[in-house]
Tab-separated table of C-alpha atoms in Angstrom:
chain	number	residue	atom	x	y	z
P	1	MET	CA	75.701	-60.864	-36.424
P	2	LYS	CA	76.998	-57.423	-37.237
P	3	SER	CA	74.569	-55.145	-35.441
P	4	GLU	CA	74.663	-54.263	-31.748
P	5	ASP	CA	71.371	-56.056	-31.180
P	6	ALA	CA	72.688	-59.153	-32.875
P	7	GLU	CA	75.570	-59.354	-30.404
P	8	ALA	CA	72.984	-59.981	-27.667
P	9	LEU	CA	72.444	-63.470	-29.086
P	10	PRO	CA	74.358	-66.106	-27.079
P	11	THR	CA	77.326	-67.852	-28.688
P	12	PRO	CA	75.490	-70.931	-29.928
P	13	LEU	CA	77.557	-73.967	-29.048
P	14	LYS	CA	78.838	-72.865	-25.636
P	15	GLN	CA	75.665	-71.973	-23.706
P	16	ARG	CA	74.893	-73.963	-20.538
P	17	VAL	CA	72.391	-73.152	-17.787
P	18	LEU	CA	74.280	-73.510	-14.507
P	19	THR	CA	71.117	-73.273	-12.377
P	20	ALA	CA	69.355	-76.132	-14.194
P	21	GLU	CA	68.571	-79.264	-12.206
P	22	GLY	CA	71.721	-81.346	-11.768
P	23	ALA	CA	74.069	-78.473	-12.684
P	24	GLU	CA	76.556	-76.704	-10.390
P	25	TRP	CA	73.946	-74.314	-8.979
P	26	GLY	CA	70.953	-76.554	-9.611
P	27	ASP	CA	69.657	-76.573	-6.025
P	28	LEU	CA	67.400	-73.551	-6.618
P	29	LYS	CA	63.738	-73.879	-5.706
P	30	PRO	CA	61.436	-74.188	-8.769
P	31	GLU	CA	59.815	-70.803	-8.061
P	32	LEU	CA	63.235	-69.113	-8.086
P	33	ARG	CA	64.064	-70.694	-11.466
P	34	GLN	CA	61.100	-68.758	-12.848
P	35	LEU	CA	62.886	-65.522	-11.907
P	36	CYS	CA	66.531	-66.126	-12.764
P	37	ALA	CA	68.994	-68.287	-14.685
P	38	LEU	CA	72.775	-68.383	-14.423
P	39	VAL	CA	74.131	-69.133	-17.896
P	40	ASP	CA	77.617	-70.003	-19.089
P	41	GLU	CA	77.837	-68.481	-22.577
P	42	GLY	CA	81.487	-69.350	-23.124
P	43	GLN	CA	82.695	-65.895	-22.079
P	44	ALA	CA	84.969	-64.884	-19.209
P	45	HIS	CA	82.086	-64.760	-16.720
P	46	PRO	CA	78.642	-66.373	-16.659
P	47	VAL	CA	75.550	-64.214	-17.062
P	48	LEU	CA	72.793	-64.057	-14.451
P	49	TYR	CA	69.525	-63.408	-16.276
P	50	VAL	CA	67.038	-61.869	-13.830
P	51	SER	CA	63.395	-60.971	-14.364
P	52	GLY	CA	63.342	-57.182	-14.633
P	53	GLN	CA	60.316	-57.019	-12.340
P	54	HIS	CA	62.075	-58.997	-9.602
P	55	ARG	CA	65.553	-57.448	-9.456
P	56	THR	CA	65.090	-56.546	-5.771
P	57	ASP	CA	63.290	-59.762	-4.776
P	58	HIS	CA	64.611	-61.096	-1.460
P	59	PHE	CA	65.366	-64.574	-2.851
P	60	ILE	CA	67.151	-63.125	-5.903
P	61	LEU	CA	69.336	-60.965	-3.665
P	62	ALA	CA	70.043	-63.967	-1.414
P	63	PHE	CA	71.148	-66.066	-4.421
P	64	MET	CA	73.407	-63.244	-5.637
P	65	ASP	CA	74.915	-63.086	-2.155
P	66	ARG	CA	75.637	-66.855	-2.361
P	67	LEU	CA	77.441	-66.339	-5.664
P	68	ASP	CA	79.460	-63.455	-4.233
P	69	ARG	CA	80.498	-65.472	-1.184
P	70	ALA	CA	81.544	-68.364	-3.445
P	71	GLY	CA	83.764	-65.973	-5.401
P	72	VAL	CA	81.772	-66.338	-8.654
P	73	ALA	CA	82.232	-63.354	-10.939
P	74	TYR	CA	79.112	-62.840	-13.055
P	75	GLU	CA	77.275	-60.272	-15.130
P	76	VAL	CA	73.630	-59.392	-14.412
P	77	ARG	CA	71.255	-58.897	-17.331
P	78	SER	CA	67.608	-57.895	-17.094
P	79	SER	CA	65.300	-60.340	-18.845
P	80	THR	CA	61.682	-61.509	-18.902
P	81	MET	CA	60.143	-64.534	-17.216
P	82	SER	CA	59.262	-66.038	-20.609
P	83	GLU	CA	62.867	-65.723	-21.828
P	84	ILE	CA	64.153	-67.288	-18.598
P	85	LYS	CA	61.679	-70.147	-19.012
P	86	ALA	CA	62.988	-70.646	-22.553
P	87	LEU	CA	66.564	-70.977	-21.284
P	88	TYR	CA	65.590	-73.825	-18.961
P	89	GLN	CA	63.319	-75.604	-21.431
P	90	LEU	CA	66.009	-75.650	-24.090
P	91	ASP	CA	68.821	-76.666	-21.757
P	92	ASP	CA	68.092	-80.399	-22.158
P	93	SER	CA	68.239	-81.832	-25.687
P	94	PRO	CA	64.691	-82.695	-26.830
P	95	LYS	CA	64.359	-86.416	-27.552
P	96	GLY	CA	64.412	-87.288	-31.207
P	97	THR	CA	65.362	-83.825	-32.467
P	98	GLY	CA	68.928	-84.494	-33.443
P	99	GLY	CA	70.989	-83.896	-30.321
P	100	SER	CA	72.924	-80.948	-28.963
P	101	ASP	CA	73.634	-79.126	-32.230
P	102	THR	CA	69.901	-78.898	-32.932
P	103	THR	CA	69.266	-77.775	-29.366
P	104	HIS	CA	71.780	-74.939	-29.685
P	105	ARG	CA	70.140	-73.789	-32.922
P	106	GLN	CA	66.783	-73.934	-31.166
P	107	ARG	CA	68.171	-71.647	-28.490
P	108	GLU	CA	69.359	-69.234	-31.154
P	109	MET	CA	65.970	-69.243	-32.871
P	110	VAL	CA	64.072	-68.679	-29.614
P	111	GLU	CA	66.462	-65.841	-28.805
P	112	LEU	CA	65.950	-64.354	-32.270
P	113	MET	CA	62.160	-64.574	-31.963
P	114	GLY	CA	62.401	-63.016	-28.504
P	115	LEU	CA	64.369	-60.054	-29.847
P	116	ALA	CA	61.844	-59.631	-32.651
P	117	HIS	CA	59.024	-59.799	-30.120
P	118	GLU	CA	60.643	-57.088	-27.978
P	119	ARG	CA	60.634	-54.798	-31.026
P	120	GLN	CA	57.009	-55.684	-31.851
P	121	ALA	CA	58.086	-57.123	-35.199
P	122	SER	CA	55.327	-58.769	-37.199
P	123	ASP	CA	57.708	-60.825	-39.361
P	124	ILE	CA	61.238	-62.233	-39.346
P	125	HIS	CA	62.884	-62.721	-42.760
P	126	LEU	CA	65.823	-65.114	-43.143
P	127	VAL	CA	67.343	-64.606	-46.593
P	128	VAL	CA	69.923	-67.359	-47.100
P	129	GLY	CA	72.398	-66.502	-49.873
P	130	HIS	CA	75.541	-68.265	-51.102
P	131	ASP	CA	77.740	-66.951	-48.297
P	132	ILE	CA	75.691	-64.630	-46.081
P	133	THR	CA	72.288	-65.012	-44.438
P	134	SER	CA	70.552	-61.676	-43.922
P	135	ILE	CA	68.114	-61.412	-41.007
P	136	ARG	CA	65.470	-58.701	-41.314
P	137	PHE	CA	62.575	-57.630	-39.081
P	138	ARG	CA	59.342	-55.948	-40.171
P	139	VAL	CA	58.500	-53.455	-37.412
P	140	HIS	CA	55.393	-51.228	-37.671
P	141	GLY	CA	55.204	-52.176	-41.338
P	142	GLN	CA	58.784	-51.128	-42.140
P	143	MET	CA	61.558	-53.580	-43.095
P	144	ALA	CA	64.934	-53.174	-41.377
P	145	GLU	CA	68.139	-55.222	-41.355
P	146	PHE	CA	68.795	-56.853	-37.971
P	147	GLY	CA	72.061	-58.615	-38.708
P	148	GLN	CA	73.961	-61.158	-40.792
P	149	ILE	CA	75.351	-64.642	-40.144
P	150	PRO	CA	77.251	-67.130	-42.334
P	151	SER	CA	74.878	-69.046	-44.604
P	152	ALA	CA	76.070	-72.377	-43.219
P	153	ASN	CA	74.623	-71.243	-39.882
P	154	GLY	CA	71.559	-69.802	-41.585
P	155	ILE	CA	70.650	-73.145	-43.182
P	156	GLU	CA	71.177	-74.917	-39.855
P	157	LEU	CA	68.931	-72.361	-38.142
P	158	CYS	CA	66.152	-72.839	-40.738
P	159	SER	CA	66.504	-76.615	-40.582
P	160	ALA	CA	66.375	-76.740	-36.775
P	161	LEU	CA	63.290	-74.521	-36.734
P	162	TYR	CA	61.411	-76.553	-39.328
P	163	ASN	CA	62.445	-80.055	-38.245
P	164	SER	CA	62.320	-79.769	-34.470
P	165	MET	CA	60.250	-76.695	-33.528
P	166	CYS	CA	57.240	-76.966	-35.847
P	167	ASP	CA	54.099	-78.986	-36.164
P	168	VAL	CA	51.649	-79.070	-39.105
P	169	ALA	CA	54.694	-79.411	-41.354
P	170	ASP	CA	56.040	-81.758	-44.004
P	171	GLU	CA	58.141	-84.670	-42.799
P	172	HIS	CA	61.445	-82.799	-43.028
P	173	PHE	CA	62.992	-79.527	-44.163
P	174	GLN	CA	63.637	-79.318	-47.913
P	175	PRO	CA	65.213	-75.998	-48.993
P	176	GLU	CA	64.650	-76.783	-52.662
P	177	ILE	CA	60.822	-76.632	-52.391
P	178	LYS	CA	58.302	-74.259	-50.805
P	179	GLN	CA	57.023	-75.381	-47.406
P	180	ASP	CA	54.576	-74.075	-44.790
P	181	ALA	CA	54.464	-74.912	-41.103
P	182	ARG	CA	53.449	-73.654	-37.683
P	183	VAL	CA	55.816	-73.246	-34.720
P	184	SER	CA	54.651	-75.572	-31.944
P	185	ARG	CA	52.914	-74.152	-28.897
P	186	ARG	CA	55.768	-75.242	-26.613
P	187	PHE	CA	58.057	-72.618	-28.150
P	188	VAL	CA	55.694	-69.714	-28.861
P	189	GLU	CA	54.301	-69.764	-25.331
P	190	GLN	CA	57.815	-69.233	-23.969
P	191	LEU	CA	57.834	-65.872	-25.713
P	192	GLY	CA	54.330	-64.727	-24.870
P	193	LEU	CA	53.186	-65.182	-28.476
P	194	PHE	CA	49.863	-66.700	-29.511
P	195	GLY	CA	51.446	-68.401	-32.500
P	196	ALA	CA	53.989	-68.206	-35.311
P	197	ARG	CA	53.609	-69.277	-38.936
P	198	VAL	CA	56.519	-70.348	-41.146
P	199	ALA	CA	56.714	-70.147	-44.933
P	200	THR	CA	59.717	-70.951	-47.143
P	201	ARG	CA	60.505	-70.630	-50.818
P	202	PRO	CA	63.646	-71.495	-52.813
P	203	MET	CA	65.335	-68.440	-54.347
P	204	VAL	CA	67.737	-68.118	-57.287
P	205	ASN	CA	70.696	-67.845	-54.922
P	206	GLY	CA	69.404	-69.702	-51.882
P	207	LEU	CA	66.350	-69.716	-49.655
P	208	LEU	CA	63.797	-67.332	-48.143
P	209	MET	CA	62.160	-68.253	-44.817
P	210	VAL	CA	59.589	-65.905	-43.267
P	211	LEU	CA	58.149	-66.233	-39.763
P	212	ARG	CA	54.874	-64.398	-39.111
P	213	LEU	CA	54.616	-63.696	-35.359
P	214	LEU	CA	51.050	-63.785	-34.022
P	215	TYR	CA	50.484	-61.684	-30.925
P	216	ASP	CA	47.727	-61.714	-28.364
P	217	ASP	CA	47.999	-57.935	-28.272
P	218	GLN	CA	46.575	-56.844	-24.924
P	219	GLY	CA	47.508	-53.225	-25.683
P	220	LYS	CA	44.708	-52.745	-28.199
P	221	GLN	CA	41.398	-54.191	-27.142
P	222	SER	CA	38.868	-51.744	-28.595
P	223	LEU	CA	37.859	-50.424	-32.001
P	224	GLU	CA	38.890	-46.949	-30.876
P	225	GLU	CA	42.401	-48.150	-30.043
P	226	LEU	CA	42.685	-49.799	-33.456
P	227	GLY	CA	42.028	-46.407	-35.051
P	228	PHE	CA	38.454	-46.557	-36.370
P	229	HIS	CA	36.623	-43.224	-36.781
P	230	ASP	CA	33.720	-42.535	-34.377
P	231	GLN	CA	31.212	-42.752	-37.244
P	232	GLN	CA	32.668	-46.103	-38.320
P	233	ILE	CA	32.421	-47.452	-34.765
P	234	GLN	CA	28.694	-46.686	-34.788
P	235	LEU	CA	28.299	-48.545	-38.085
P	236	LEU	CA	30.070	-51.589	-36.631
P	237	LYS	CA	27.783	-51.437	-33.598
P	238	ARG	CA	24.774	-51.561	-35.948
P	239	LEU	CA	26.221	-54.597	-37.735
P	240	ARG	CA	26.642	-56.481	-34.471
P	241	SER	CA	22.940	-55.949	-33.737
P	242	LEU	CA	21.722	-57.528	-37.002
P	243	PRO	CA	20.221	-61.035	-36.745
P	244	TYR	CA	21.903	-62.343	-39.912
P	245	GLY	CA	23.985	-61.306	-42.894
P	246	VAL	CA	27.455	-61.636	-44.427
P	247	ASN	CA	30.093	-59.151	-43.237
P	248	LEU	CA	33.507	-59.158	-44.906
P	249	ILE	CA	36.656	-57.489	-43.582
P	250	THR	CA	38.945	-56.878	-46.545
P	251	GLY	CA	42.440	-55.589	-47.175
P	252	PRO	CA	45.922	-56.761	-48.143
P	253	THR	CA	47.992	-59.268	-46.169
P	254	GLY	CA	49.165	-57.736	-42.892
P	255	SER	CA	46.413	-55.101	-42.743
P	256	GLY	CA	45.090	-56.142	-39.327
P	257	LYS	CA	41.975	-57.978	-40.512
P	258	SER	CA	42.323	-60.766	-37.934
P	259	LYS	CA	42.738	-58.264	-35.096
P	260	THR	CA	39.562	-56.430	-36.150
P	261	LEU	CA	37.757	-59.775	-36.238
P	262	GLN	CA	39.042	-60.620	-32.756
P	263	ILE	CA	37.778	-57.398	-31.199
P	264	THR	CA	34.461	-57.577	-33.076
P	265	LEU	CA	33.733	-61.156	-31.997
P	266	ASN	CA	34.761	-60.442	-28.408
P	267	LEU	CA	32.383	-57.459	-28.383
P	268	LEU	CA	29.624	-59.725	-29.702
P	269	ALA	CA	30.331	-62.257	-26.959
P	270	ARG	CA	30.156	-59.603	-24.244
P	271	GLU	CA	27.108	-57.843	-25.665
P	272	THR	CA	25.131	-61.082	-26.012
P	273	ARG	CA	26.244	-62.234	-22.528
P	274	GLY	CA	26.835	-65.791	-23.641
P	275	THR	CA	23.350	-66.259	-25.099
P	276	LYS	CA	24.747	-66.752	-28.628
P	277	HIS	CA	26.898	-69.640	-29.855
P	278	ILE	CA	29.898	-68.124	-31.640
P	279	LEU	CA	31.827	-70.668	-33.726
P	280	THR	CA	34.933	-70.156	-35.858
P	281	VAL	CA	36.849	-72.044	-38.539
P	282	GLU	CA	40.411	-70.711	-38.897
P	283	ASP	CA	43.622	-71.730	-40.682
P	284	PRO	CA	45.258	-71.436	-38.227
P	285	PRO	CA	43.665	-69.623	-35.244
P	286	GLU	CA	45.613	-66.357	-34.953
P	287	TYR	CA	44.166	-64.765	-31.797
P	288	PRO	CA	42.348	-66.079	-28.714
P	289	LEU	CA	38.623	-65.347	-28.971
P	290	LEU	CA	35.602	-65.490	-26.692
P	291	ALA	CA	34.253	-68.166	-29.026
P	292	ASN	CA	34.521	-71.853	-29.837
P	293	GLN	CA	37.574	-71.795	-32.088
P	294	SER	CA	38.285	-74.642	-34.491
P	295	PRO	CA	41.238	-75.092	-36.858
P	296	LEU	CA	40.799	-76.138	-40.457
P	297	GLY	CA	41.598	-79.855	-40.661
P	298	ALA	CA	44.727	-80.977	-42.507
P	299	ASP	CA	42.714	-82.705	-45.259
P	300	GLU	CA	39.602	-80.530	-44.965
P	301	SER	CA	38.448	-77.975	-47.550
P	302	TRP	CA	36.976	-74.635	-46.530
P	303	ASP	CA	33.689	-75.672	-48.126
P	304	ASP	CA	33.544	-78.878	-46.071
P	305	ALA	CA	34.509	-77.048	-42.863
P	306	ILE	CA	31.886	-74.332	-43.372
P	307	SER	CA	29.202	-76.896	-44.215
P	308	ASN	CA	30.091	-78.844	-41.078
P	309	SER	CA	30.078	-75.714	-38.911
P	310	MET	CA	26.444	-74.994	-39.801
P	311	ARG	CA	25.431	-78.381	-38.359
P	312	LEU	CA	26.868	-77.430	-34.947
P	313	ASP	CA	24.000	-75.132	-33.920
P	314	PRO	CA	25.823	-71.769	-34.253
P	315	ASP	CA	24.290	-68.288	-34.056
P	316	ILE	CA	27.368	-66.392	-35.218
P	317	LEU	CA	29.952	-67.853	-37.589
P	318	MET	CA	33.459	-66.589	-38.270
P	319	TYR	CA	35.466	-68.026	-41.147
P	320	GLY	CA	39.130	-67.073	-41.340
P	321	GLU	CA	39.049	-66.334	-45.064
P	322	VAL	CA	36.866	-66.531	-48.172
P	323	ARG	CA	39.379	-68.057	-50.580
P	324	ASP	CA	37.422	-69.409	-53.523
P	325	LEU	CA	33.943	-69.909	-54.969
P	326	ALA	CA	33.148	-72.889	-52.749
P	327	SER	CA	34.000	-71.059	-49.514
P	328	ALA	CA	32.205	-67.892	-50.699
P	329	GLN	CA	29.039	-69.832	-51.548
P	330	ALA	CA	29.190	-71.614	-48.201
P	331	ALA	CA	29.529	-68.277	-46.381
P	332	PHE	CA	26.451	-66.920	-48.161
P	333	ARG	CA	24.629	-70.137	-47.343
P	334	GLY	CA	25.342	-69.372	-43.688
P	335	GLY	CA	23.846	-65.905	-44.092
P	336	MET	CA	20.782	-67.241	-45.920
P	337	THR	CA	20.091	-69.764	-43.161
P	338	GLY	CA	19.830	-67.074	-40.493
P	339	HIS	CA	23.386	-66.744	-39.225
P	340	GLN	CA	25.520	-63.671	-38.720
P	341	VAL	CA	28.673	-64.437	-40.731
P	342	TRP	CA	32.063	-62.722	-40.467
P	343	SER	CA	35.050	-63.448	-42.712
P	344	THR	CA	37.954	-61.856	-44.596
P	345	LEU	CA	38.751	-61.265	-48.242
P	346	HIS	CA	41.637	-59.667	-50.152
P	347	THR	CA	40.501	-56.501	-52.014
P	348	ASN	CA	41.693	-52.903	-52.471
P	349	ASN	CA	38.567	-51.061	-51.303
P	350	ALA	CA	35.116	-51.773	-49.915
P	351	VAL	CA	33.150	-51.655	-53.191
P	352	ALA	CA	35.755	-53.879	-54.826
P	353	GLY	CA	34.736	-56.569	-52.340
P	354	LEU	CA	31.426	-56.922	-54.184
P	355	GLN	CA	33.223	-57.086	-57.524
P	356	ARG	CA	35.603	-59.747	-56.191
P	357	LEU	CA	32.749	-61.980	-55.037
P	358	ILE	CA	31.025	-61.766	-58.423
P	359	ASP	CA	34.364	-62.402	-60.151
P	360	MET	CA	34.734	-65.548	-58.012
P	361	GLY	CA	31.428	-66.776	-59.405
P	362	VAL	CA	28.976	-65.985	-56.590
P	363	ASP	CA	25.445	-65.357	-57.915
P	364	PRO	CA	25.158	-61.536	-58.385
P	365	SER	CA	21.611	-61.642	-56.987
P	366	LEU	CA	23.088	-62.780	-53.666
P	367	VAL	CA	25.977	-60.318	-53.675
P	368	THR	CA	23.659	-57.366	-54.421
P	369	ASP	CA	21.010	-58.232	-51.845
P	370	PRO	CA	21.568	-55.633	-49.065
P	371	ALA	CA	19.652	-57.761	-46.569
P	372	LEU	CA	22.154	-60.601	-47.111
P	373	MET	CA	25.388	-58.790	-48.045
P	374	THR	CA	25.224	-56.502	-45.024
P	375	ALA	CA	28.732	-54.990	-44.933
P	376	VAL	CA	32.149	-54.754	-46.552
P	377	ILE	CA	34.926	-53.242	-44.444
P	378	ASN	CA	38.268	-52.387	-46.033
P	379	GLN	CA	41.324	-51.441	-44.001
P	380	SER	CA	45.080	-50.842	-44.051
P	381	LEU	CA	47.667	-50.226	-41.342
P	382	LEU	CA	49.957	-47.164	-41.308
P	383	PRO	CA	52.901	-46.304	-39.021
P	384	VAL	CA	52.186	-43.771	-36.261
P	385	LEU	CA	54.811	-41.063	-35.831
P	386	CYS	CA	56.747	-40.820	-32.580
P	387	PRO	CA	55.253	-37.874	-30.657
P	388	GLN	CA	58.674	-37.066	-29.194
P	389	CYS	CA	60.719	-36.663	-32.366
P	390	LYS	CA	58.307	-36.080	-35.282
P	391	VAL	CA	58.911	-32.856	-37.203
P	392	PRO	CA	56.416	-30.402	-38.776
P	393	ALA	CA	56.134	-30.800	-42.544
P	394	ARG	CA	56.046	-27.017	-43.075
P	395	GLU	CA	59.627	-26.852	-41.772
P	396	GLN	CA	60.824	-29.473	-44.269
P	397	VAL	CA	59.126	-28.273	-47.473
P	398	SER	CA	62.401	-28.066	-49.385
P	399	ALA	CA	63.067	-31.764	-48.712
P	400	LEU	CA	59.665	-32.917	-50.000
P	401	PRO	CA	58.729	-33.735	-53.607
P	402	ASP	CA	56.982	-30.833	-55.329
P	403	ASP	CA	53.893	-32.886	-56.173
P	404	LEU	CA	53.448	-33.928	-52.525
P	405	VAL	CA	53.781	-30.326	-51.349
P	406	LYS	CA	51.108	-29.320	-53.868
P	407	ARG	CA	48.750	-32.053	-52.649
P	408	LEU	CA	49.262	-31.052	-49.026
P	409	ARG	CA	48.613	-27.391	-49.854
P	410	ASP	CA	45.559	-28.109	-52.011
P	411	LEU	CA	44.062	-30.238	-49.228
P	412	SER	CA	44.995	-27.671	-46.503
P	413	LEU	CA	47.190	-30.245	-44.746
P	414	LEU	CA	50.631	-28.646	-44.950
P	415	ASN	CA	50.412	-26.534	-41.792
P	416	THR	CA	49.496	-29.420	-39.491
P	417	ALA	CA	51.079	-32.474	-41.162
P	418	CYS	CA	54.213	-34.007	-39.628
P	419	LEU	CA	57.064	-36.117	-40.951
P	420	VAL	CA	59.073	-38.940	-39.422
P	421	GLY	CA	61.808	-37.600	-37.165
P	422	PRO	CA	65.416	-38.676	-36.598
P	423	GLY	CA	64.502	-41.229	-33.944
P	424	CYS	CA	64.910	-41.088	-30.168
P	425	PRO	CA	64.966	-43.422	-27.138
P	426	HIS	CA	61.150	-43.239	-26.919
P	427	CYS	CA	60.748	-44.895	-30.340
P	428	ARG	CA	63.931	-47.063	-30.299
P	429	GLN	CA	65.389	-44.740	-32.955
P	430	LEU	CA	62.686	-45.806	-35.442
P	431	GLY	CA	60.736	-42.554	-35.677
P	432	VAL	CA	57.467	-44.506	-35.338
P	433	VAL	CA	55.877	-46.129	-32.288
P	434	THR	CA	53.001	-48.331	-33.464
P	435	ARG	CA	50.534	-48.660	-36.326
P	436	THR	CA	47.013	-47.327	-36.733
P	437	LEU	CA	44.172	-48.459	-38.909
P	438	VAL	CA	42.589	-46.470	-41.749
P	439	ALA	CA	39.362	-47.897	-43.075
P	440	GLU	CA	36.153	-47.568	-45.030
P	441	ILE	CA	32.924	-49.309	-44.038
P	442	LEU	CA	30.205	-49.900	-46.598
P	443	LEU	CA	26.709	-50.802	-45.405
P	444	PRO	CA	24.969	-51.074	-48.783
P	445	THR	CA	21.382	-49.884	-49.253
P	446	HIS	CA	18.855	-50.996	-51.846
P	447	ARG	CA	19.532	-47.850	-53.904
P	448	PHE	CA	23.294	-48.369	-53.673
P	449	MET	CA	22.917	-51.924	-54.996
P	450	GLN	CA	20.664	-50.701	-57.832
P	451	ILE	CA	23.341	-48.242	-58.935
P	452	PHE	CA	26.064	-50.894	-58.580
P	453	ARG	CA	24.136	-53.304	-60.824
P	454	LYS	CA	23.129	-50.691	-63.401
P	455	ASP	CA	26.030	-48.220	-63.545
P	456	GLY	CA	28.962	-50.079	-62.045
P	457	ALA	CA	31.323	-49.804	-59.073
P	458	GLY	CA	32.499	-46.224	-59.741
P	459	ALA	CA	28.982	-44.787	-59.765
P	460	ALA	CA	28.031	-46.810	-56.694
P	461	ARG	CA	31.107	-45.628	-54.796
P	462	ASN	CA	30.298	-42.032	-55.704
P	463	TYR	CA	26.707	-42.472	-54.422
P	464	TRP	CA	28.022	-44.028	-51.198
P	465	VAL	CA	30.254	-41.024	-50.470
P	466	GLN	CA	28.042	-38.192	-51.755
P	467	GLU	CA	24.634	-39.415	-50.613
P	468	LEU	CA	25.280	-41.891	-47.793
P	469	GLY	CA	28.165	-39.979	-46.177
P	470	GLY	CA	30.686	-42.776	-46.601
P	471	ILE	CA	34.217	-42.129	-45.323
P	472	THR	CA	36.772	-43.448	-47.800
P	473	LYS	CA	40.100	-44.873	-46.697
P	474	ILE	CA	41.786	-41.888	-48.386
P	475	ALA	CA	39.611	-39.473	-46.401
P	476	HIS	CA	40.311	-41.335	-43.163
P	477	THR	CA	44.036	-41.154	-43.901
P	478	GLY	CA	43.743	-37.417	-44.581
P	479	LEU	CA	42.186	-36.885	-41.142
P	480	LYS	CA	45.166	-38.586	-39.476
P	481	VAL	CA	47.694	-36.695	-41.608
P	482	ARG	CA	45.925	-33.465	-40.595
P	483	ARG	CA	46.364	-34.393	-36.921
P	484	GLY	CA	50.087	-35.004	-37.444
P	485	GLU	CA	49.831	-38.716	-36.643
P	486	ILE	CA	50.982	-40.132	-39.993
P	487	ASP	CA	53.762	-39.141	-42.386
P	488	PRO	CA	52.081	-38.644	-45.801
P	489	ARG	CA	55.153	-40.213	-47.455
P	490	MET	CA	54.478	-43.424	-45.526
P	491	ALA	CA	50.737	-43.297	-46.194
P	492	GLU	CA	50.601	-42.748	-49.945
P	493	PRO	CA	52.450	-45.934	-51.019
P	494	VAL	CA	49.858	-47.910	-49.029
P	495	VAL	CA	46.536	-46.113	-49.651
P	496	GLY	CA	47.307	-43.999	-52.724
P	497	PRO	CA	47.723	-40.250	-53.334
P	498	LEU	CA	45.927	-38.137	-50.760
P	499	ASP	CA	43.990	-36.364	-53.514
P	500	PHE	CA	42.854	-39.615	-55.160
P	501	ASP	CA	39.195	-39.103	-54.204
P	502	LEU	CA	39.169	-35.859	-56.211
P	503	TYR	CA	39.867	-37.895	-59.344
P	504	VAL	CA	37.447	-40.784	-58.839
P	505	LEU	CA	34.492	-39.090	-57.103
P	506	GLU	CA	32.099	-36.648	-58.690
P	507	ASP	CA	32.306	-33.056	-57.499
P	508	ARG	CA	28.780	-32.411	-56.246
P	509	HIS	CA	29.370	-28.650	-56.556
P	510	ALA	CA	30.490	-28.821	-60.198
P	511	GLY	CA	28.315	-27.070	-62.755
């Protein structure tokens, strides 16, 4: 690894936990092993990993005193309890996984996932080339190089992950074909993750492996914290009160759809006080829910799973994704039989969700029934600027493209908009600290559906904004740019030009 962070990874084939059972200092009580681990990493002195929250614990200090009296020179490093647990669990070679070499690669992978987790990365990319494997993290939506290793090591790392750390996988790792898998619970729980998905694909010069890290994010547990507008939160509250209907959360991959579903279903569970049976079908479950969660079976189609779910006496159904005509028809069947149905779909905006369903082959009379098709929500995630180092856009006009400056001026945003700063300790030198949601929520009316059927999506979208007061995703983004929360240069590649609504919506004051 070439970066500073990369140097924190232990030297793979020399690591040994000296406080493990049977080792030199293996007489520690089990509860103390949860707080510390003395590790020989092949350097001059071993490293004592100590839980950062327990540095002054009496038993930790007593163990350090024992080491001092025995003349053991060691380095102390602050760690987490989950990382310390991982060190012990990987110290013994798992049976049937290929021996010590595999175990060392497992340690490296757990360490790599832990470092990604610390940075709140959503994805780890391993790009294996002829000679060099590049490791990249996606943090707050932005890709950044983490480090590089020789490709011989990179292939071993990918192979160890797939062959010995995954379930729901093919029989063995094959770099020459695309493969999908899921990291087993034993490993993800060590890192405080809810799950991790693996996908691979052969490339012209090697292999691409991507790990999607699935967090049980306790930091954001409300619609407000996700970034929804107050008016949108009221619309979502209305949807939760409806007895039946199909509600779709749409957006591109990585737009936070599953997180919105999690919070929505948990609100439903709390508001109904356990009087409603909430049942899910997911592939795979991505967040813990206050619901009966079920994974899609290995040989089960979405259509079969949805049909089965309706025989299990549910009140509220959540399907991880509408993927094809069969799953879409089954979802509508759930709505028609008196269930509240929630699912996801990939579209660019809310109205396009209706078009996508019809394009799939769903009967237009079902899609355009506002009592059945009760809502389409569309969302994207945008990086939030670091409040400590962001800079006012008006001070950087000369560095901005002329067309962007014109848009900001025309929309009266230039005086309050901010740009990403140089980075500081508060934001780990990234210039951004988290991501926020921008969204549009369509609750179609009878008149809206009439216009959609007769005049098309553009006319219906115009009616939604001009007559129903709909907030477009562009408008929601503009509000956050105005407050200095989002760099417009980061927003526009995701949601489009900030003046886009002026081109696609009718000016009600014209003429």
